Short mmCIF file of C-alpha atoms in Angstrom, two decimals:
data_model
loop_
_atom_site.label_atom_id
_atom_site.label_comp_id
_atom_site.label_asym_id
_atom_site.label_seq_id
_atom_site.Cartn_x
_atom_site.Cartn_y
_atom_site.Cartn_z
CA MET A 1 0.00 0.00 0.00
CA PHE A 2 1.30 3.42 -0.89
CA ALA A 3 2.02 5.97 1.84
CA CYS A 4 0.43 9.40 1.61
CA VAL A 5 2.90 12.02 0.35
CA GLN A 6 3.10 15.24 2.29
CA LEU A 7 3.47 18.05 -0.24
CA PRO A 8 5.99 20.78 0.60
CA VAL A 9 4.64 24.18 1.43
CA ILE A 10 6.27 26.72 -0.87
CA ILE A 11 5.11 30.09 0.25
CA ALA A 12 7.15 33.24 0.21
CA GLU A 13 7.55 34.86 3.59
CA LYS A 14 6.08 38.14 2.35
CA SER A 15 3.41 36.78 -0.01
CA GLU A 16 0.00 38.35 -0.30
CA PRO A 17 -2.94 36.85 1.70
CA TRP A 18 -4.80 35.86 -1.47
CA LEU A 19 -1.71 33.97 -2.66
CA HIS A 20 -1.45 32.18 0.67
CA GLN A 21 -5.14 31.14 0.47
CA ALA A 22 -4.77 29.94 -3.11
CA THR A 23 -1.75 27.85 -2.19
CA GLN A 24 -3.61 26.27 0.72
CA HIS A 25 -6.58 25.51 -1.56
CA ARG A 26 -4.30 23.88 -4.14
CA GLN A 27 -2.61 21.77 -1.44
CA GLN A 28 -5.98 20.58 -0.14
CA GLU A 29 -7.05 19.54 -3.65
CA GLU A 30 -3.76 17.69 -4.28
CA GLY A 31 -3.95 16.02 -0.87
CA ALA A 32 -7.51 14.86 -1.59
CA ALA A 33 -6.41 13.50 -4.96
CA LEU A 34 -3.55 11.54 -3.38
CA LEU A 35 -5.89 10.18 -0.72
CA LEU A 36 -8.27 9.01 -3.44
CA ILE A 37 -5.39 7.30 -5.26
CA ASN A 38 -4.28 5.57 -2.06
CA ARG A 39 -7.79 4.32 -1.36
CA THR A 40 -8.17 3.05 -4.93
CA VAL A 41 -4.84 1.22 -4.81
CA SER A 42 -5.69 -0.22 -1.38
CA ILE A 43 -9.06 -1.50 -2.61
CA ASN A 44 -7.45 -3.07 -5.69
CA ILE A 45 -4.77 -4.76 -3.59
CA ASP A 46 -7.37 -6.05 -1.12
CA LYS A 47 -9.48 -7.37 -3.99
CA SER A 48 -6.41 -9.06 -5.45
CA LEU A 49 -5.59 -10.68 -2.13
CA ASP A 50 -9.20 -11.76 -1.67
CA SER A 51 -9.12 -13.26 -5.14
CA GLN A 52 -5.92 -15.16 -4.34
CA SER A 53 -7.43 -16.30 -1.05
CA VAL A 54 -10.51 -17.61 -2.85
CA CYS A 55 -8.33 -19.41 -5.39
CA PHE A 56 -6.25 -20.98 -2.61
CA GLY A 57 -9.40 -21.97 -0.73
CA SER A 58 -10.80 -23.55 -3.89
CA LEU A 59 -7.59 -25.49 -4.33
CA MET A 60 -7.66 -26.80 -0.77
CA SER A 61 -11.30 -27.84 -1.09
CA SER A 62 -10.80 -29.55 -4.45
CA SER A 63 -11.06 -33.27 -4.90
CA SER A 64 -7.31 -33.76 -4.53
CA PHE A 65 -7.61 -32.71 -0.88
CA SER A 66 -11.06 -34.18 -0.27
CA HIS A 67 -9.78 -36.81 2.14
CA CYS A 68 -7.68 -34.41 4.27
CA SER A 69 -10.13 -34.16 7.14
CA SER A 70 -10.06 -34.01 10.90
CA VAL A 71 -10.46 -37.81 11.11
CA SER A 72 -7.53 -39.49 12.87
CA MET A 73 -5.45 -42.15 11.17
CA ARG A 74 -3.50 -45.18 12.45
CA LEU A 75 -0.49 -46.45 10.50
CA VAL A 76 1.70 -49.46 11.29
CA LEU A 77 5.19 -49.61 9.76
CA VAL A 78 6.48 -53.12 9.04
CA GLY A 79 9.55 -54.45 7.27
CA MET A 80 13.08 -55.76 7.64
CA THR A 81 15.72 -54.31 9.96
CA GLY A 82 17.44 -51.40 8.22
CA ALA A 83 14.57 -50.75 5.81
CA GLY A 84 14.01 -47.31 7.33
CA LYS A 85 10.82 -47.82 9.37
CA SER A 86 11.81 -45.52 12.24
CA SER A 87 13.15 -42.83 9.89
CA SER A 88 9.93 -42.99 7.87
CA GLY A 89 7.89 -42.64 11.05
CA ASN A 90 9.90 -39.54 11.92
CA THR A 91 9.37 -38.11 8.44
CA ILE A 92 5.61 -38.67 8.61
CA LEU A 93 5.29 -37.08 12.05
CA GLY A 94 7.73 -34.28 11.24
CA ARG A 95 9.87 -34.82 14.34
CA LYS A 96 12.37 -37.26 15.84
CA ALA A 97 9.79 -39.47 17.51
CA PHE A 98 11.60 -42.79 17.03
CA ARG A 99 15.24 -43.59 17.74
CA VAL A 100 17.42 -43.87 14.63
CA ILE A 101 21.08 -44.94 14.49
CA LYS A 102 23.09 -46.92 11.96
CA SER A 103 23.32 -50.50 13.20
CA PRO A 104 23.42 -53.99 11.61
CA SER A 105 20.92 -55.20 14.22
CA SER A 106 17.45 -53.86 14.94
CA VAL A 107 17.58 -50.56 16.88
CA THR A 108 13.85 -50.78 17.57
CA LYS A 109 13.63 -53.56 20.15
CA GLU A 110 9.87 -53.38 20.69
CA CYS A 111 6.82 -51.70 19.21
CA SER A 112 6.38 -48.03 20.02
CA LYS A 113 3.57 -45.63 19.24
CA GLU A 114 3.61 -41.86 18.64
CA THR A 115 0.88 -39.42 17.62
CA GLU A 116 1.21 -36.00 15.98
CA SER A 117 -1.03 -33.51 14.20
CA VAL A 118 -0.09 -33.71 10.52
CA ALA A 119 -1.89 -31.93 7.67
CA GLY A 120 -4.73 -30.97 10.00
CA ARG A 121 -5.43 -34.28 11.75
CA ASP A 122 -4.01 -36.69 14.29
CA ILE A 123 -1.73 -39.31 12.76
CA THR A 124 -0.71 -42.26 14.96
CA VAL A 125 2.34 -44.21 13.80
CA VAL A 126 3.31 -47.59 15.26
CA ASP A 127 6.96 -48.45 14.67
CA THR A 128 7.74 -52.17 14.79
CA PRO A 129 11.03 -54.04 15.23
CA GLY A 130 12.39 -56.43 12.61
CA MET A 131 10.19 -59.26 13.90
CA PHE A 132 11.65 -62.03 11.75
CA ASP A 133 15.32 -61.10 11.87
CA THR A 134 15.55 -63.28 15.01
CA ASP A 135 15.23 -67.06 15.06
CA ILE A 136 11.62 -68.25 14.86
CA SER A 137 12.41 -70.61 17.75
CA GLU A 138 12.49 -67.61 20.09
CA GLU A 139 8.76 -68.09 20.51
CA GLU A 140 8.34 -66.14 23.75
CA LEU A 141 10.11 -63.03 22.41
CA LEU A 142 8.22 -63.14 19.13
CA THR A 143 4.90 -63.63 20.97
CA GLN A 144 5.50 -60.42 22.93
CA LYS A 145 6.43 -58.48 19.77
CA ILE A 146 3.42 -59.64 17.77
CA SER A 147 1.02 -59.16 20.70
CA LYS A 148 2.23 -55.61 21.25
CA CYS A 149 2.00 -54.81 17.54
CA ILE A 150 -1.64 -55.94 17.42
CA ASN A 151 -2.44 -54.21 20.74
CA MET A 152 -1.06 -50.84 19.67
CA THR A 153 -2.87 -50.82 16.33
CA ALA A 154 -6.23 -52.08 17.67
CA PRO A 155 -9.04 -51.81 16.65
CA GLY A 156 -7.05 -51.97 13.40
CA PRO A 157 -4.70 -49.82 11.30
CA HIS A 158 -6.03 -47.67 8.49
CA ALA A 159 -2.99 -48.73 6.49
CA ILE A 160 -0.23 -51.31 6.82
CA VAL A 161 2.88 -49.60 5.49
CA LEU A 162 5.36 -52.14 4.15
CA VAL A 163 8.73 -50.36 4.23
CA ILE A 164 11.29 -51.55 1.67
CA LYS A 165 14.71 -50.06 1.03
CA LEU A 166 15.45 -49.12 -2.59
CA ASP A 167 18.04 -51.84 -2.99
CA ALA A 168 18.21 -55.40 -4.26
CA PHE A 169 15.03 -57.19 -3.11
CA THR A 170 16.40 -60.41 -1.60
CA GLU A 171 14.82 -63.79 -0.88
CA GLU A 172 15.19 -63.04 2.83
CA GLU A 173 13.08 -59.91 2.40
CA ARG A 174 10.47 -61.83 0.40
CA LEU A 175 10.13 -64.41 3.21
CA SER A 176 9.93 -61.63 5.79
CA VAL A 177 7.05 -60.06 3.84
CA GLU A 178 5.24 -63.41 3.75
CA LYS A 179 5.61 -63.80 7.52
CA ILE A 180 4.36 -60.27 8.13
CA ARG A 181 1.40 -61.13 5.94
CA ALA A 182 0.73 -64.16 8.16
CA ILE A 183 0.34 -61.85 11.17
CA PHE A 184 -2.29 -59.64 9.60
CA GLY A 185 -3.94 -62.11 7.21
CA GLU A 186 -4.40 -62.14 3.44
CA GLU A 187 -7.21 -59.58 3.61
CA ALA A 188 -4.62 -57.09 4.86
CA ASP A 189 -3.29 -56.84 1.28
CA LYS A 190 -6.21 -54.50 0.53
CA HIS A 191 -4.99 -52.12 3.25
CA THR A 192 -1.26 -52.33 2.44
CA ILE A 193 0.84 -49.67 0.74
CA ILE A 194 4.54 -50.15 -0.04
CA LEU A 195 6.83 -47.32 1.06
CA PHE A 196 10.24 -47.29 -0.63
CA THR A 197 12.96 -45.51 1.34
CA HIS A 198 16.34 -43.98 0.37
CA GLY A 199 14.65 -42.17 -2.51
CA ASP A 200 17.70 -39.88 -2.76
CA GLU A 201 19.75 -42.89 -3.93
CA LEU A 202 17.40 -43.82 -6.78
CA THR A 203 19.38 -43.66 -10.04
CA SER A 204 16.52 -44.65 -12.36
CA SER A 205 12.76 -44.24 -12.27
CA ILE A 206 10.81 -46.05 -9.55
CA GLU A 207 8.93 -47.92 -12.28
CA GLU A 208 12.18 -49.31 -13.70
CA PHE A 209 13.28 -50.38 -10.22
CA MET A 210 10.02 -52.24 -9.58
CA GLU A 211 10.00 -53.95 -12.98
CA ALA A 212 13.51 -55.33 -12.41
CA ASN A 213 12.38 -57.84 -9.76
CA GLU A 214 9.60 -60.40 -10.31
CA ALA A 215 9.16 -61.18 -6.59
CA LEU A 216 8.70 -57.48 -5.85
CA GLN A 217 6.23 -57.17 -8.74
CA GLU A 218 4.17 -60.00 -7.24
CA ILE A 219 4.00 -58.27 -3.84
CA LEU A 220 3.09 -54.97 -5.51
CA SER A 221 0.36 -56.72 -7.48
CA ARG A 222 -1.15 -58.15 -4.29
CA CYS A 223 -1.17 -54.62 -2.83
CA GLY A 224 -2.93 -53.16 -5.85
CA GLY A 225 0.27 -51.50 -7.08
CA ARG A 226 0.11 -48.92 -4.29
CA HIS A 227 3.51 -47.43 -3.53
CA HIS A 228 5.30 -44.24 -2.55
CA VAL A 229 8.92 -43.08 -2.28
CA PHE A 230 10.44 -41.27 0.72
CA ASN A 231 13.67 -39.34 1.07
CA ASN A 232 14.06 -39.51 4.84
CA LYS A 233 17.12 -37.25 4.69
CA ASP A 234 14.80 -34.36 3.87
CA MET A 235 12.20 -34.25 6.66
CA GLU A 236 11.41 -30.64 5.71
CA ASP A 237 9.94 -31.84 2.40
CA ARG A 238 6.34 -32.01 3.59
CA ASN A 239 5.08 -32.49 0.01
CA GLN A 240 6.20 -36.14 0.11
CA VAL A 241 4.29 -36.63 3.37
CA VAL A 242 1.05 -34.98 2.22
CA GLU A 243 1.16 -36.95 -1.04
CA PHE A 244 1.76 -40.16 0.91
CA LEU A 245 -1.22 -39.45 3.19
CA GLN A 246 -3.35 -38.80 0.10
CA LYS A 247 -2.47 -42.30 -1.13
CA VAL A 248 -3.34 -43.74 2.29
CA ASP A 249 -6.66 -41.88 2.13
CA ALA A 250 -7.28 -43.55 -1.23
CA VAL A 251 -6.62 -46.94 0.41
CA VAL A 252 -9.14 -46.17 3.15
CA ALA A 253 -11.70 -44.89 0.63
CA ALA A 254 -11.30 -48.04 -1.49
CA ASN A 255 -12.15 -50.07 1.62
CA GLY A 256 -15.39 -48.22 2.27
CA GLY A 257 -13.79 -45.66 4.57
CA GLU A 258 -13.01 -48.32 7.18
CA HIS A 259 -9.77 -49.34 8.88
CA TYR A 260 -8.45 -52.88 8.56
CA THR A 261 -9.85 -55.43 10.99
CA SER A 262 -9.92 -59.19 11.47
CA ASP A 263 -11.12 -61.76 14.00
CA SER A 264 -7.81 -61.32 15.84
CA TYR A 265 -8.20 -57.54 16.03
CA GLN A 266 -11.81 -57.78 17.15
CA ASP A 267 -10.88 -60.22 19.92
CA VAL A 268 -7.97 -58.04 21.03
CA GLU A 269 -10.06 -54.86 21.03
CA LEU A 270 -12.63 -56.57 23.24
CA MET A 271 -9.87 -57.61 25.67
CA LEU A 272 -8.36 -54.12 25.70
CA LYS A 273 -11.74 -52.53 26.41
CA THR A 274 -12.67 -54.95 29.19
CA ARG A 275 -9.88 -54.02 31.59
CA PRO A 276 -10.40 -50.21 31.41
CA GLU A 277 -14.15 -50.70 31.91
CA GLU A 278 -13.47 -52.77 35.02
CA LEU A 279 -11.06 -50.11 36.27
CA LYS A 280 -13.58 -47.37 35.54
CA LYS A 281 -16.12 -49.01 37.85
CA LEU A 282 -13.43 -49.49 40.51
CA TYR A 283 -12.23 -45.87 40.28
CA GLU A 284 -15.78 -44.50 40.35
CA LYS A 285 -16.45 -46.42 43.57
CA LYS A 286 -13.18 -45.17 45.07
CA LEU A 287 -14.08 -41.58 44.19
CA GLN A 288 -17.50 -41.94 45.80
CA ASP A 289 -15.88 -43.32 48.98
CA ILE A 290 -13.31 -40.52 49.00
CA GLN A 291 -15.99 -37.88 48.44
CA ARG A 292 -18.04 -39.18 51.38
CA GLU A 293 -14.91 -39.24 53.55
CA LEU A 294 -13.95 -35.68 52.55
CA GLU A 295 -17.48 -34.40 53.13
CA ALA A 296 -17.54 -35.94 56.63
CA ARG A 297 -14.11 -34.52 57.41
CA PHE A 298 -15.14 -31.13 56.02
CA ALA A 299 -18.27 -31.05 58.20
CA GLU A 300 -16.19 -31.88 61.27
CA GLU A 301 -13.55 -29.25 60.49
CA MET A 302 -16.24 -26.68 59.73
CA LYS A 303 -17.83 -27.33 63.12
CA LYS A 304 -14.48 -26.85 64.87
CA LEU A 305 -13.85 -23.69 62.88
CA GLN A 306 -17.24 -22.24 63.82
CA GLU A 307 -16.55 -22.93 67.51
CA ARG A 308 -13.12 -21.30 67.25
CA ILE A 309 -14.49 -18.29 65.38
CA GLU A 310 -17.04 -17.60 68.11
CA THR A 311 -14.22 -17.15 70.64
CA LEU A 312 -12.39 -14.74 68.34
CA THR A 313 -13.02 -11.03 68.04
CA ALA A 314 -12.51 -11.20 64.29
CA SER A 315 -14.73 -9.24 61.95
CA GLU A 316 -17.47 -10.87 59.88
CA GLN A 317 -15.31 -10.49 56.79
CA GLU A 318 -12.41 -12.39 58.41
CA LYS A 319 -14.77 -15.15 59.52
CA GLU A 320 -16.14 -15.52 55.99
CA GLU A 321 -12.61 -15.67 54.57
CA LYS A 322 -11.64 -18.54 56.91
CA ILE A 323 -14.76 -20.49 55.91
CA LYS A 324 -14.02 -19.89 52.21
CA GLU A 325 -10.42 -21.08 52.69
CA LEU A 326 -11.66 -24.34 54.19
CA GLU A 327 -14.21 -24.81 51.40
CA GLN A 328 -11.56 -24.11 48.75
CA LEU A 329 -9.13 -26.58 50.35
CA ASN A 330 -11.78 -29.31 50.36
CA LYS A 331 -12.68 -28.59 46.73
CA CYS A 332 -9.01 -28.66 45.74
CA LYS A 333 -8.53 -32.09 47.34
CA MET A 334 -11.53 -33.56 45.51
CA THR A 335 -10.39 -32.08 42.19
CA GLU A 336 -6.95 -33.65 42.61
CA TYR A 337 -8.43 -37.08 43.39
CA LYS A 338 -10.58 -36.86 40.25
CA ARG A 339 -7.59 -35.84 38.13
CA TYR A 340 -5.51 -38.69 39.56
CA TYR A 341 -8.06 -41.40 38.79
CA GLU A 342 -8.91 -39.97 35.36
CA THR A 343 -5.20 -40.15 34.49
CA LYS A 344 -5.01 -43.72 35.79
CA LEU A 345 -8.00 -44.62 33.62
CA ARG A 346 -6.44 -43.08 30.50
CA GLU A 347 -3.23 -44.97 31.16
CA ALA A 348 -5.07 -48.26 31.69
CA ARG A 349 -5.38 -48.93 27.95
CA GLN A 350 -1.75 -48.00 27.36
CA GLU A 351 -0.71 -50.44 30.08
CA GLU A 352 -2.83 -53.18 28.50
CA GLU A 353 -1.25 -52.47 25.11
CA ARG A 354 2.21 -52.89 26.63
CA THR A 355 1.60 -56.03 28.67
CA CYS A 356 -1.42 -57.96 27.37
CA THR A 357 -0.55 -61.13 25.40
CA HIS A 358 -2.87 -63.36 23.40
CA PRO A 359 -1.56 -66.96 23.36
CA ASN A 360 -4.50 -68.39 21.41
CA ILE A 361 -4.30 -65.74 18.70
CA ILE A 362 -0.51 -65.96 18.48
CA LYS A 363 -0.67 -69.77 18.24
CA LYS A 364 -2.74 -69.49 15.05
CA ILE A 365 -0.28 -66.95 13.63
CA PHE A 366 2.66 -69.24 14.44
CA GLN A 367 1.02 -72.10 12.59
CA LYS A 368 0.77 -69.91 9.48
CA ILE A 369 4.36 -68.67 9.82
CA LEU A 370 5.78 -72.18 10.16
CA LYS A 371 4.13 -73.18 6.86
CA ILE A 372 6.19 -70.56 5.03
CA LYS A 373 9.29 -72.17 3.54
CA SER A 374 12.50 -70.66 4.80
#
């Protein structure tokens, strides 16, 4: 916007009165003209900005962004050790949520879950360890890993993100993918998207890379050809994240807007809900008992205070202040008890996710895994 220009006053010291009046009149006219120009320019600029704002708003509301809503999303990252699961989780969330260091063995020892607001909605990412890099005979360890993975993604992930490094796709990786598939079931293919990492190292097109390996083509075919490429070295590139989430939205839309579920997930969700509901009843009873106890104690303390006040020569205002202090203290105690038990209730599900195992469910999964030729 242009600033108003103050015109110089050029008047001779000994000029005639009529000349002085004429000069003032001319300055007023020029000032009014400049003010009109400023207003016109301001209006045009505002209109231009409004027009740009409308265009931007139209773009954001177009079909390409139709799935970017306030609905939350759950993603589970699976794949071999070193594929870049943790780095991809960090890229999606836009922060260092998961530990990442260069190591030949799995840095992620157990499943972990983080949530962040991304592109206007809550995105929950579950990072998983390389579940099948260890010997399948380590049944107890694997049971804990699989149980926790299912617990943390219950009632089911919106997308299973199969993370594969842009490198030679080995037989070991193919078997790992088959075993991961055994955990979630064949129906999970409809909810799976392949995420290729180390996009900065890609020397050819992604299509050429995929066509070079028949085993990889078969896996892609089962997943409906859905794929995306990440450069995890450039977390600031939010375009790659928004485009990835658009593809995940398309997966969800293709499945009727629903997250993935199975008999295993439904059983687990029921188990995870049962314990918090039991705790809720327990905590509600405890709060009622505490409230009755506090009310009885308050009545007793109030009685003592009234007796003590009568012996004092304090003013009515001072007496009222002492009573208010006691009331406030009692209210503060009850508020803290409520906060404490509400927090315990919120943490109940998290505790179940960490510790609850499902031997019957895992047994079925093991039977499927053992059928896969290694």
